[in-house]
Coordinates of C-alpha atoms in Angstrom, one line a residue:
M19 CA 0.1 35.1 27.8
I20 CA -2.1 37.9 26.3
F21 CA 0.6 38.6 23.7
N22 CA 0.9 34.9 22.7
N23 CA -2.9 34.7 22.4
L24 CA -3.0 37.8 20.2
L25 CA -0.3 36.3 17.9
N26 CA -2.2 33.0 17.6
L27 CA -5.4 35.0 16.8
I28 CA -3.6 37.0 14.1
N29 CA -2.0 33.8 12.7
N30 CA -5.2 31.9 12.6
S31 CA -7.0 34.8 10.9
Y32 CA -4.3 35.0 8.3
I33 CA -4.5 31.3 7.6
F34 CA -8.3 31.4 7.4
S35 CA -8.1 34.4 5.0
K36 CA -5.5 32.7 2.8
K37 CA -7.6 29.5 2.5
R38 CA -10.7 31.6 1.8
I39 CA -9.0 33.5 -1.1
H40 CA -7.6 30.2 -2.5
S41 CA -11.1 28.6 -2.3
L42 CA -12.5 31.5 -4.3
Y43 CA -9.8 31.1 -6.9
L44 CA -10.5 27.4 -7.3
R45 CA -14.1 28.2 -8.1
S46 CA -13.3 31.0 -10.6
N47 CA -13.4 30.9 -14.4
I48 CA -9.7 31.6 -14.4
Y49 CA -8.9 28.4 -12.6
N50 CA -11.4 26.4 -14.7
R51 CA -9.7 27.5 -17.9
K52 CA -6.3 26.8 -16.4
I53 CA -7.1 23.1 -15.7
T54 CA -9.1 22.5 -18.9
S55 CA -7.0 20.5 -21.4
S56 CA -6.7 21.8 -25.0
I57 CA -5.4 18.4 -26.3
I58 CA -7.8 15.6 -27.0
N59 CA -6.5 12.1 -27.3
S60 CA -7.7 8.6 -26.4
L61 CA -6.8 5.8 -24.0
E62 CA -4.0 3.6 -25.3
Y63 CA -3.2 1.4 -22.2
F64 CA -6.1 -0.4 -20.5
P65 CA -4.9 -1.5 -17.0
S66 CA -6.1 -4.8 -15.5
P67 CA -8.7 -4.2 -12.8
N68 CA -7.3 -7.1 -10.7
L69 CA -4.1 -5.2 -10.1
L70 CA -6.2 -3.3 -7.5
D71 CA -7.1 -6.5 -5.6
S72 CA -4.9 -5.5 -2.7
I73 CA -6.7 -2.1 -2.3
I74 CA -10.3 -2.7 -3.2
K75 CA -12.5 -4.7 -0.9
Y76 CA -14.7 -6.6 -3.3
D77 CA -18.2 -7.8 -2.5
K78 CA -18.3 -11.5 -3.0
K79 CA -21.6 -11.1 -4.9
K80 CA -21.2 -8.8 -7.9
I81 CA -23.8 -6.1 -8.4
N82 CA -25.6 -5.3 -11.7
I83 CA -25.8 -1.6 -12.3
E84 CA -29.4 -1.9 -13.5
N85 CA -30.2 -2.5 -9.8
Y86 CA -29.2 1.1 -9.0
S87 CA -31.6 4.0 -9.1
L88 CA -29.7 5.8 -11.8
N89 CA -31.8 8.9 -12.5
N90 CA -31.3 10.5 -9.0
M91 CA -27.9 9.1 -8.1
W92 CA -26.3 12.6 -7.7
D93 CA -29.4 14.4 -6.3
N94 CA -29.4 12.9 -2.7
K95 CA -28.7 15.9 -0.4
N96 CA -28.9 13.9 2.8
L97 CA -25.9 11.6 2.3
K98 CA -23.5 11.3 5.2
Y99 CA -20.0 12.6 4.6
K100 CA -18.5 9.1 4.4
D101 CA -21.2 7.9 2.0
Y102 CA -20.8 11.0 -0.2
R103 CA -17.0 10.4 -0.4
N104 CA -17.6 6.7 -1.3
L105 CA -20.1 7.5 -4.0
N106 CA -18.0 10.2 -5.6
S107 CA -14.8 8.1 -5.5
F108 CA -16.4 5.6 -7.8
F109 CA -14.6 2.7 -6.2
W110 CA -18.0 0.9 -6.1
L111 CA -17.4 0.3 -9.9
F112 CA -15.1 -2.5 -8.9
S113 CA -18.2 -4.3 -7.4
L114 CA -20.1 -4.2 -10.7
D115 CA -20.7 -7.4 -12.7
L116 CA -19.0 -7.0 -16.1
K117 CA -22.3 -8.0 -17.6
S118 CA -23.7 -4.7 -16.4
S119 CA -24.9 -2.3 -19.1
K120 CA -22.0 -0.3 -20.5
K121 CA -24.6 2.3 -21.6
D122 CA -26.0 2.7 -18.1
T123 CA -22.5 2.9 -16.5
Q124 CA -21.4 5.5 -19.0
N125 CA -24.7 7.5 -18.5
V126 CA -23.9 7.6 -14.7
I127 CA -20.5 9.1 -15.5
L128 CA -22.1 11.6 -17.9
Q129 CA -24.5 12.7 -15.2
W130 CA -21.6 13.2 -12.8
I131 CA -19.7 15.3 -15.4
D132 CA -22.8 17.4 -16.0
K133 CA -23.1 18.3 -12.3
N134 CA -19.4 18.4 -11.4
N135 CA -17.6 19.6 -14.5
R136 CA -16.2 22.6 -12.5
Y137 CA -14.3 22.5 -9.2
Y138 CA -16.6 21.8 -6.2
S139 CA -14.9 21.5 -2.9
K140 CA -16.7 18.3 -1.7
S141 CA -16.4 16.2 -4.8
W142 CA -13.0 17.6 -5.9
E143 CA -11.1 16.8 -2.7
V144 CA -7.7 15.5 -3.7
D145 CA -8.0 11.9 -2.6
I146 CA -11.6 11.6 -4.0
V147 CA -10.5 12.9 -7.4
A148 CA -7.5 10.5 -7.5
K149 CA -9.7 7.4 -6.6
R150 CA -12.3 8.5 -9.2
V151 CA -9.7 8.7 -12.0
I152 CA -8.1 5.4 -11.0
S153 CA -11.6 3.7 -10.9
W154 CA -12.8 5.2 -14.3
I155 CA -9.6 4.1 -16.1
S156 CA -9.3 0.7 -14.4
N157 CA -12.9 -0.2 -15.3
S158 CA -12.6 0.9 -18.9
K159 CA -14.5 -2.2 -20.1
L160 CA -17.6 -0.6 -18.6
T161 CA -16.7 3.1 -18.6
Y162 CA -15.1 3.5 -22.0
E163 CA -15.5 0.6 -24.4
D164 CA -18.2 0.7 -27.1
S165 CA -19.0 4.4 -26.4
S166 CA -19.5 7.2 -28.9
T167 CA -16.8 9.6 -30.0
K168 CA -18.6 12.4 -28.2
Y169 CA -18.7 10.5 -24.9
K170 CA -15.0 9.5 -25.3
D171 CA -14.1 13.2 -25.8
E172 CA -16.0 14.2 -22.7
F173 CA -14.5 11.3 -20.7
N174 CA -10.9 12.1 -21.8
N175 CA -11.3 15.8 -21.1
I176 CA -12.6 15.4 -17.6
I177 CA -9.9 12.9 -16.8
K178 CA -7.2 15.3 -17.8
K179 CA -9.0 18.2 -16.1
Q180 CA -9.1 16.3 -12.8
I181 CA -5.4 15.3 -13.2
N182 CA -4.4 18.9 -13.8
H183 CA -6.2 19.8 -10.6
L184 CA -4.3 17.1 -8.7
I185 CA -1.0 18.4 -10.0
N186 CA -1.9 21.9 -8.8
E187 CA -3.3 20.9 -5.4
I188 CA -1.4 17.8 -4.3
E189 CA 1.2 19.6 -2.3
R190 CA -1.4 21.6 -0.5
S191 CA -3.3 18.5 0.7
E192 CA -3.0 17.8 4.4
R193 CA -3.9 14.2 3.8
V194 CA -0.6 12.4 3.3
D195 CA -2.4 9.3 2.1
G196 CA -4.2 11.4 -0.4
R197 CA -0.9 12.5 -1.9
M198 CA 0.1 8.9 -2.4
I199 CA -3.2 8.1 -4.2
S200 CA -2.8 11.3 -6.3
C201 CA 0.7 10.3 -7.4
A202 CA -0.7 6.9 -8.5
A203 CA -3.6 8.6 -10.4
I204 CA -1.2 11.0 -12.2
I205 CA 1.2 8.1 -13.1
L206 CA -1.7 5.9 -14.4
T207 CA -3.0 8.7 -16.6
G208 CA 0.4 9.3 -18.0
L209 CA 0.6 5.6 -18.9
T210 CA -2.9 5.4 -20.2
Y211 CA -2.6 8.3 -22.6
Q212 CA 1.1 7.5 -23.4
D213 CA 2.0 11.0 -22.0
K214 CA 5.5 9.9 -20.8
D215 CA 7.0 13.3 -20.9
G216 CA 4.1 15.0 -19.2
Y217 CA 1.8 13.3 -16.6
L218 CA 4.1 10.3 -16.2
K219 CA 7.2 12.3 -15.5
T220 CA 5.3 14.7 -13.3
G221 CA 3.7 11.9 -11.3
L222 CA 7.1 10.1 -10.7
N223 CA 8.7 13.4 -9.6
L224 CA 5.9 14.0 -7.2
L225 CA 6.3 10.5 -5.9
R226 CA 10.0 11.0 -5.3
K227 CA 9.2 14.2 -3.3
L228 CA 6.6 12.3 -1.2
V229 CA 9.1 9.6 -0.4
K230 CA 11.6 12.2 0.8
F231 CA 8.9 13.9 2.8
S232 CA 7.2 10.9 4.4
F233 CA 9.8 8.2 4.9
D234 CA 12.7 7.9 7.4
N235 CA 16.2 6.8 6.4
N236 CA 15.2 3.2 6.8
G237 CA 12.2 3.5 4.5
F238 CA 9.7 3.4 7.3
P239 CA 6.9 6.0 7.4
K240 CA 7.7 8.9 9.6
S241 CA 4.2 8.6 11.1
R242 CA 5.4 5.2 12.6
S243 CA 2.0 3.9 11.5
I244 CA 1.9 0.2 10.7
K245 CA -1.4 0.6 8.8
Q246 CA 0.1 3.4 6.7
L247 CA 3.2 1.2 6.0
S248 CA 0.9 -1.4 4.4
F249 CA -1.0 1.3 2.5
Y250 CA 2.2 2.7 1.0
L251 CA 3.5 -0.8 0.1
K252 CA 0.2 -1.6 -1.7
Y253 CA 0.3 1.6 -3.8
F254 CA 4.0 1.2 -4.7
I255 CA 3.4 -2.3 -5.9
L256 CA 0.3 -1.2 -7.8
I257 CA 2.3 1.5 -9.6
R258 CA 5.1 -0.9 -10.4
E259 CA 2.6 -3.4 -11.8
W260 CA 1.1 -0.7 -14.0
L261 CA 4.5 0.2 -15.3
K262 CA 5.3 -3.4 -15.9
E263 CA 2.0 -4.2 -17.7
S264 CA 2.3 -1.2 -19.9
Q265 CA 5.9 -2.2 -20.8
S266 CA 7.3 1.1 -19.4
E267 CA 10.6 1.5 -17.6
I268 CA 10.5 1.0 -13.8
P269 CA 12.5 3.6 -12.0
N270 CA 15.0 2.3 -9.5
F271 CA 13.6 4.3 -6.6
I272 CA 10.3 2.4 -6.9
D273 CA 12.1 -0.9 -6.5
E274 CA 14.1 0.4 -3.6
N275 CA 11.1 1.7 -1.7
I276 CA 9.2 -1.6 -2.3
Y277 CA 12.3 -3.4 -0.9
Y278 CA 12.4 -1.3 2.3
L279 CA 8.6 -1.2 2.8
G280 CA 8.5 -5.0 2.1
Q281 CA 11.1 -5.6 4.8
A282 CA 9.1 -3.5 7.3
Y283 CA 5.9 -5.4 6.3
A284 CA 7.7 -8.7 7.0
F285 CA 8.9 -7.3 10.3
T286 CA 5.5 -6.0 11.5
W287 CA 3.2 -8.7 10.1
Q288 CA 4.6 -11.6 8.2
N289 CA 6.9 -12.8 11.0
N290 CA 3.9 -13.2 13.4
K291 CA 0.8 -13.1 11.2
V292 CA -0.9 -11.0 14.0
D293 CA -1.9 -7.4 13.8
L294 CA 0.0 -5.3 16.3
L295 CA -2.2 -2.6 18.0
F296 CA 0.2 0.4 18.0
N297 CA -0.3 3.9 16.6
G298 CA -3.6 3.7 14.7
N299 CA -3.5 0.0 13.7
H300 CA -6.4 -2.3 14.1
E301 CA -7.2 -5.9 13.1
A302 CA -6.9 -6.1 9.4
D303 CA -6.0 -9.7 8.5
N304 CA -3.4 -9.2 5.7
L305 CA -3.7 -12.8 4.5
D306 CA -5.4 -11.7 1.3
F307 CA -2.6 -9.3 0.7
D308 CA -0.1 -12.0 1.4
H309 CA -1.8 -14.1 -1.3
Y310 CA -1.7 -11.1 -3.7
L311 CA 2.1 -10.7 -3.1
K312 CA 2.7 -14.4 -3.7
K313 CA 0.7 -14.3 -6.9
L314 CA 2.8 -11.5 -8.2
G315 CA 6.1 -13.0 -7.0
Y316 CA 7.0 -10.6 -4.2
I317 CA 8.9 -12.2 -1.3
F318 CA 10.0 -10.2 1.8
K319 CA 12.1 -11.3 4.7
N320 CA 13.4 -9.4 7.8
Q321 CA 15.2 -10.9 10.8
N322 CA 16.0 -7.6 12.6
N323 CA 15.0 -7.0 16.2
E324 CA 14.2 -3.3 15.8
L325 CA 12.7 -1.1 13.1
G326 CA 10.6 2.0 12.9
G327 CA 10.7 2.5 16.7
Y328 CA 9.4 -1.0 17.5
A329 CA 11.4 -3.8 19.1
I330 CA 10.2 -7.3 18.2
L331 CA 11.7 -10.5 19.7
N332 CA 10.3 -13.9 18.9
N333 CA 10.9 -17.6 18.6
K334 CA 8.5 -20.2 17.2
K335 CA 6.1 -20.0 20.2
T336 CA 6.5 -16.6 21.8
S337 CA 6.8 -12.9 20.8
L338 CA 7.5 -9.8 22.7
I339 CA 6.8 -6.5 21.0
M340 CA 7.4 -3.0 22.5
D341 CA 7.1 0.6 21.3
V342 CA 10.5 2.0 21.9
G343 CA 10.3 5.0 19.5
S344 CA 9.9 8.7 20.0
S345 CA 6.7 10.3 18.9
P346 CA 6.6 11.5 15.3
D347 CA 6.6 15.2 14.2
K348 CA 3.3 16.9 14.5
K349 CA 2.5 16.8 10.7
F350 CA 2.8 13.0 10.8
S351 CA 1.0 12.4 14.1
S352 CA -2.7 12.2 13.0
T353 CA -3.0 8.5 14.0
Y354 CA -0.3 8.4 16.7
Q355 CA -1.3 7.1 20.1
A356 CA 0.3 7.9 23.5
G357 CA 1.6 4.4 24.0
A358 CA 5.2 5.0 24.8
L359 CA 6.9 1.8 26.1
S360 CA 3.6 -0.2 25.7
F361 CA 4.0 -3.8 24.8
E362 CA 2.2 -6.9 23.5
I363 CA 3.0 -10.6 24.2
L364 CA 2.0 -13.4 21.8
S365 CA 1.9 -17.0 22.9
N366 CA 1.4 -19.6 20.1
G367 CA -0.1 -17.0 17.8
K368 CA -2.5 -15.6 20.4
K369 CA -2.2 -12.4 22.4
L370 CA -1.5 -12.7 26.1
I371 CA -1.1 -9.0 26.7
C372 CA -2.2 -6.4 24.1
N373 CA -3.0 -2.8 23.6
S374 CA -6.7 -1.8 23.1
G375 CA -6.5 -0.6 19.5
Y376 CA -7.7 2.6 17.8
F377 CA -11.1 4.1 17.1
Q378 CA -10.7 5.7 13.6
N379 CA -13.7 8.2 13.4
P380 CA -12.0 11.5 14.3
N381 CA -15.4 13.1 15.1
H382 CA -16.3 10.5 17.7
Q383 CA -15.4 10.9 21.4
L384 CA -14.0 7.4 21.4
N385 CA -11.2 8.5 19.0
K386 CA -9.8 10.8 21.7
L387 CA -10.0 8.0 24.3
S388 CA -8.3 5.5 22.1
K389 CA -5.3 7.9 21.7
S390 CA -4.7 8.0 25.5
S391 CA -2.1 6.1 27.4
A392 CA -4.8 4.5 29.5
I393 CA -5.8 2.1 26.7
H394 CA -2.2 0.9 26.3
S395 CA -0.2 -1.6 28.3
T396 CA 2.0 1.0 29.9
L397 CA 2.4 3.4 32.8
I398 CA 0.0 6.3 33.3
L399 CA 0.9 9.1 35.7
D400 CA -1.7 11.4 37.4
D401 CA -4.4 10.1 35.0
R402 CA -2.6 11.8 32.1
S403 CA -1.2 10.6 28.8
S404 CA 2.5 10.6 28.1
C405 CA 1.9 13.2 25.3
K406 CA -0.7 15.9 24.5
F407 CA -2.9 16.2 21.5
I408 CA -4.6 19.2 19.9
K409 CA -7.9 18.8 17.9
T410 CA -8.3 20.3 14.5
K411 CA -11.7 20.6 12.7
H412 CA -12.8 17.5 10.8
E413 CA -9.4 16.0 11.2
N414 CA -7.7 13.6 13.6
S415 CA -6.1 15.3 16.6
K416 CA -2.3 15.9 16.3
I417 CA 0.5 16.0 18.8
S418 CA 1.1 19.4 20.6
H419 CA 3.7 18.0 23.1
G420 CA 5.4 14.7 22.2
I421 CA 7.9 12.4 23.9
K422 CA 11.5 11.4 23.3
V423 CA 13.0 8.0 24.0
L424 CA 16.0 8.7 26.1
K425 CA 17.6 5.3 26.1
K426 CA 17.1 1.8 24.8
N427 CA 18.8 -1.5 25.0
I428 CA 17.8 -4.7 23.3
I429 CA 19.3 -8.2 24.0
F430 CA 18.1 -11.2 22.1
E431 CA 19.8 -14.6 23.0
K432 CA 18.5 -18.1 22.9
N433 CA 17.9 -18.3 26.6
Y434 CA 17.5 -14.6 27.5
W435 CA 15.7 -11.6 26.1
K436 CA 15.6 -8.1 27.3
I437 CA 14.1 -4.8 26.1
N438 CA 14.9 -1.7 28.1
A439 CA 13.9 1.9 27.3
A440 CA 12.9 5.2 28.9
H441 CA 10.9 8.2 27.8
D442 CA 10.5 11.9 28.9
G443 CA 6.7 12.3 28.5
Y444 CA 6.2 13.2 32.2
L445 CA 9.5 15.0 32.7
K446 CA 8.5 18.6 31.9
Q447 CA 5.3 18.7 34.0
Y448 CA 6.2 16.3 36.8
G449 CA 10.0 15.9 36.7
I450 CA 9.6 12.2 36.2
I451 CA 11.1 9.8 33.7
H452 CA 9.5 6.4 33.0
E453 CA 11.9 3.6 32.4
R454 CA 10.7 0.1 31.5
E455 CA 12.6 -3.2 31.4
I456 CA 11.1 -6.5 30.3
E457 CA 13.0 -9.7 30.5
F458 CA 12.0 -13.1 29.1
Y459 CA 13.4 -16.5 30.2
P460 CA 12.4 -18.9 27.4
E461 CA 13.3 -22.1 29.4
Q462 CA 11.0 -21.1 32.2
I463 CA 8.5 -19.3 30.0
K464 CA 8.6 -16.3 32.4
F465 CA 8.4 -12.6 31.8
V466 CA 9.8 -10.2 34.4
G467 CA 9.1 -6.5 34.2
H468 CA 10.5 -3.5 36.1
D469 CA 8.8 -0.2 35.7
K470 CA 10.9 2.6 37.2
I471 CA 9.5 6.0 38.2
I472 CA 12.7 8.1 38.3
S473 CA 12.0 11.4 40.1
K474 CA 14.1 14.5 39.1
N475 CA 12.2 17.1 41.1
K476 CA 11.2 15.1 44.2
I477 CA 7.5 15.6 43.4
K478 CA 5.4 13.2 45.6
N479 CA 1.8 12.0 46.0
L480 CA 1.0 11.5 42.3
R481 CA -1.2 8.5 41.5
F482 CA 0.4 6.1 39.0
E483 CA -1.2 3.2 37.2
I484 CA 0.3 0.4 35.1
R485 CA -2.2 -1.3 32.9
F486 CA -2.0 -4.7 31.2
H487 CA -4.8 -5.0 28.7
L488 CA -6.3 -8.3 27.5
E489 CA -8.3 -9.3 24.5
P490 CA -12.1 -9.5 25.1
N491 CA -12.2 -13.3 25.0
I492 CA -9.6 -13.9 27.7
K493 CA -10.8 -14.9 31.1
I494 CA -9.0 -13.8 34.3
M495 CA -9.6 -14.1 38.0
K496 CA -7.9 -13.1 41.2
T497 CA -6.7 -15.8 43.6
Q498 CA -8.2 -16.0 47.1
D499 CA -5.0 -14.9 48.7
N500 CA -5.1 -11.8 46.5
K501 CA -1.4 -12.4 45.6
S502 CA -1.8 -13.3 41.9
I503 CA -4.1 -13.2 39.0
L504 CA -4.8 -16.2 36.8
I505 CA -5.1 -15.8 33.0
D506 CA -6.9 -18.4 30.8
L507 CA -5.6 -17.9 27.2
D508 CA -7.4 -20.4 25.1
S509 CA -6.6 -23.3 27.5
E510 CA -3.1 -21.9 28.3
G511 CA -2.7 -21.0 31.9
W512 CA -0.7 -18.0 33.0
K513 CA -0.1 -16.3 36.3
F514 CA 0.4 -12.6 36.9
I515 CA 2.1 -11.5 40.2
S516 CA 3.4 -8.3 41.6
D517 CA 4.5 -8.6 45.2
N518 CA 4.0 -5.7 47.7
N519 CA 1.9 -3.7 45.1
D520 CA -1.8 -2.9 44.9
M521 CA -3.0 -5.2 42.1
N522 CA -6.6 -5.4 40.8
I523 CA -8.8 -6.2 37.7
D524 CA -10.5 -3.4 35.9
N525 CA -12.9 -3.1 33.0
G526 CA -12.0 -1.4 29.8
L527 CA -12.8 -1.0 26.1
Y528 CA -11.3 -2.8 23.2
F529 CA -11.0 -1.0 19.8
G530 CA -9.2 -3.6 17.9
K531 CA -11.9 -4.1 15.2
K532 CA -12.3 -1.1 12.9
N533 CA -14.6 1.6 14.3
S534 CA -16.2 -0.6 16.9
F535 CA -15.7 -1.4 20.6
V536 CA -16.4 -4.2 23.0
N537 CA -15.7 -4.6 26.7
N538 CA -12.5 -6.1 27.9
Q539 CA -10.6 -6.4 31.1
N540 CA -7.2 -5.3 32.2
I541 CA -4.9 -5.9 35.1
I542 CA -3.9 -2.8 37.0
I543 CA -1.1 -2.0 39.4
S544 CA -1.6 1.3 41.2
G545 CA 0.0 3.4 43.9
M546 CA 1.4 6.9 44.8
T547 CA 4.7 8.4 43.9
N548 CA 7.1 9.6 46.6
E549 CA 10.3 11.7 46.6
E550 CA 12.4 8.7 45.9
N551 CA 12.9 6.6 42.8
Q552 CA 10.5 3.7 42.7
T553 CA 10.7 0.3 40.9
I554 CA 7.5 -1.7 40.4
K555 CA 8.2 -5.3 39.6
W556 CA 5.8 -7.7 38.0
E557 CA 6.0 -11.2 36.5
I558 CA 3.9 -13.2 34.0
I559 CA 4.6 -16.9 34.3
K560 CA 3.2 -19.8 32.3
L561 CA 1.7 -22.6 34.5

């Protein structure tokens, strides 16, 4: 143990020293000269700002830049980290009225250049730089048109300087999403300055590497994040539309990845039009994105029952969704939640059983809670999650010990559905495998579940809980005979029963809306393990 701790200390010290030396290099005159472009040329392609409609959340009421306090915009030392990032990304330019003063807009950019011409760690983070370049170029009607030759030279030089920085640092970035945005910024700059053999070629090559690094063989993100899936699809389509609008050749790999990501998007969203609360997802309402896709002529379909570690069975009225995938590799696990074998049930477009969502802020204690198995509709053993996480400074916690799905079987017939799977998250510590089987009988509108606690080491007297979470607006009550729980789902009546088991109603927290929480309720079956294998049966029946 002492030897391992010493090795970890030495390794951490080496990593810290390496990062420190690299940080000093980035601030040096040597690096500044390296990324400063010696070639001055002008914008030749002016992308349409509305191509970013799927990414930018526009304010309904446009803002005039004259309403901003322009003289001290970059002098506020008390900005919160999030506000600082938003200000320096310049995505707020998309909210400006086009009647805003071009002179004032360009003056703001000149002020930024004056204070940030050299590398500065906070304002030159990879994803912030990429967003800033995309925003400046996409809003060229305000940021570039009718400006002086001197201004244009400064603008063009700082664009290229930032892109050179991205090319140098993109593969060092620990933010995978930032790498995607950086590829987009490099490609856009190549198109804008007609630098097809330089920035454009480099950006496309980096994008190919990102695909190989981040996607599985079916084109699904290795993180298993549904939110990240939509993010990647939006940026691939954006890049394709830039290429198309600038009359440039569209590489086959871009069309291929849009196809696979589009199929996954149809699988996880379009088939149900409801946000599934697994692995970092929250209520997003993709209807605007659907409209954007329709406007541009993108149509996606997918009738598969399993993809990306999720099983989804549905008919016109009912859907059963279950997490049947292993945990991702540590480097892709920043938004993974310990919800192995958790499930959600939809009835007529409304959630009967759900997970409790994800609290995004990594520095808030609720982020850790939202990653736990307890906020998922699954089994919890000894008040412990099915996998362990390790916290890193200023970042989301990542997996230190993950889970493997040991078996799975999916049956989807007109009158009978079944999802069966097992995971080893409790095997190493407790010698226990959790196996879950959920059956659905469409004619009876009845779900039957079997949660099996399979003991390998004959460990007994561990407390188990099986939770079934409900959305905040759902009303539930226990019957007088204590044998069932009634669920009121928007005037639909359902009954939950679990004979011969301790069954109660418990309070919880719902994180389905981004970075917020409200109280909800959940049904809980609890008990103690014994030396034998146990099967806990439960049913959910429509009245």
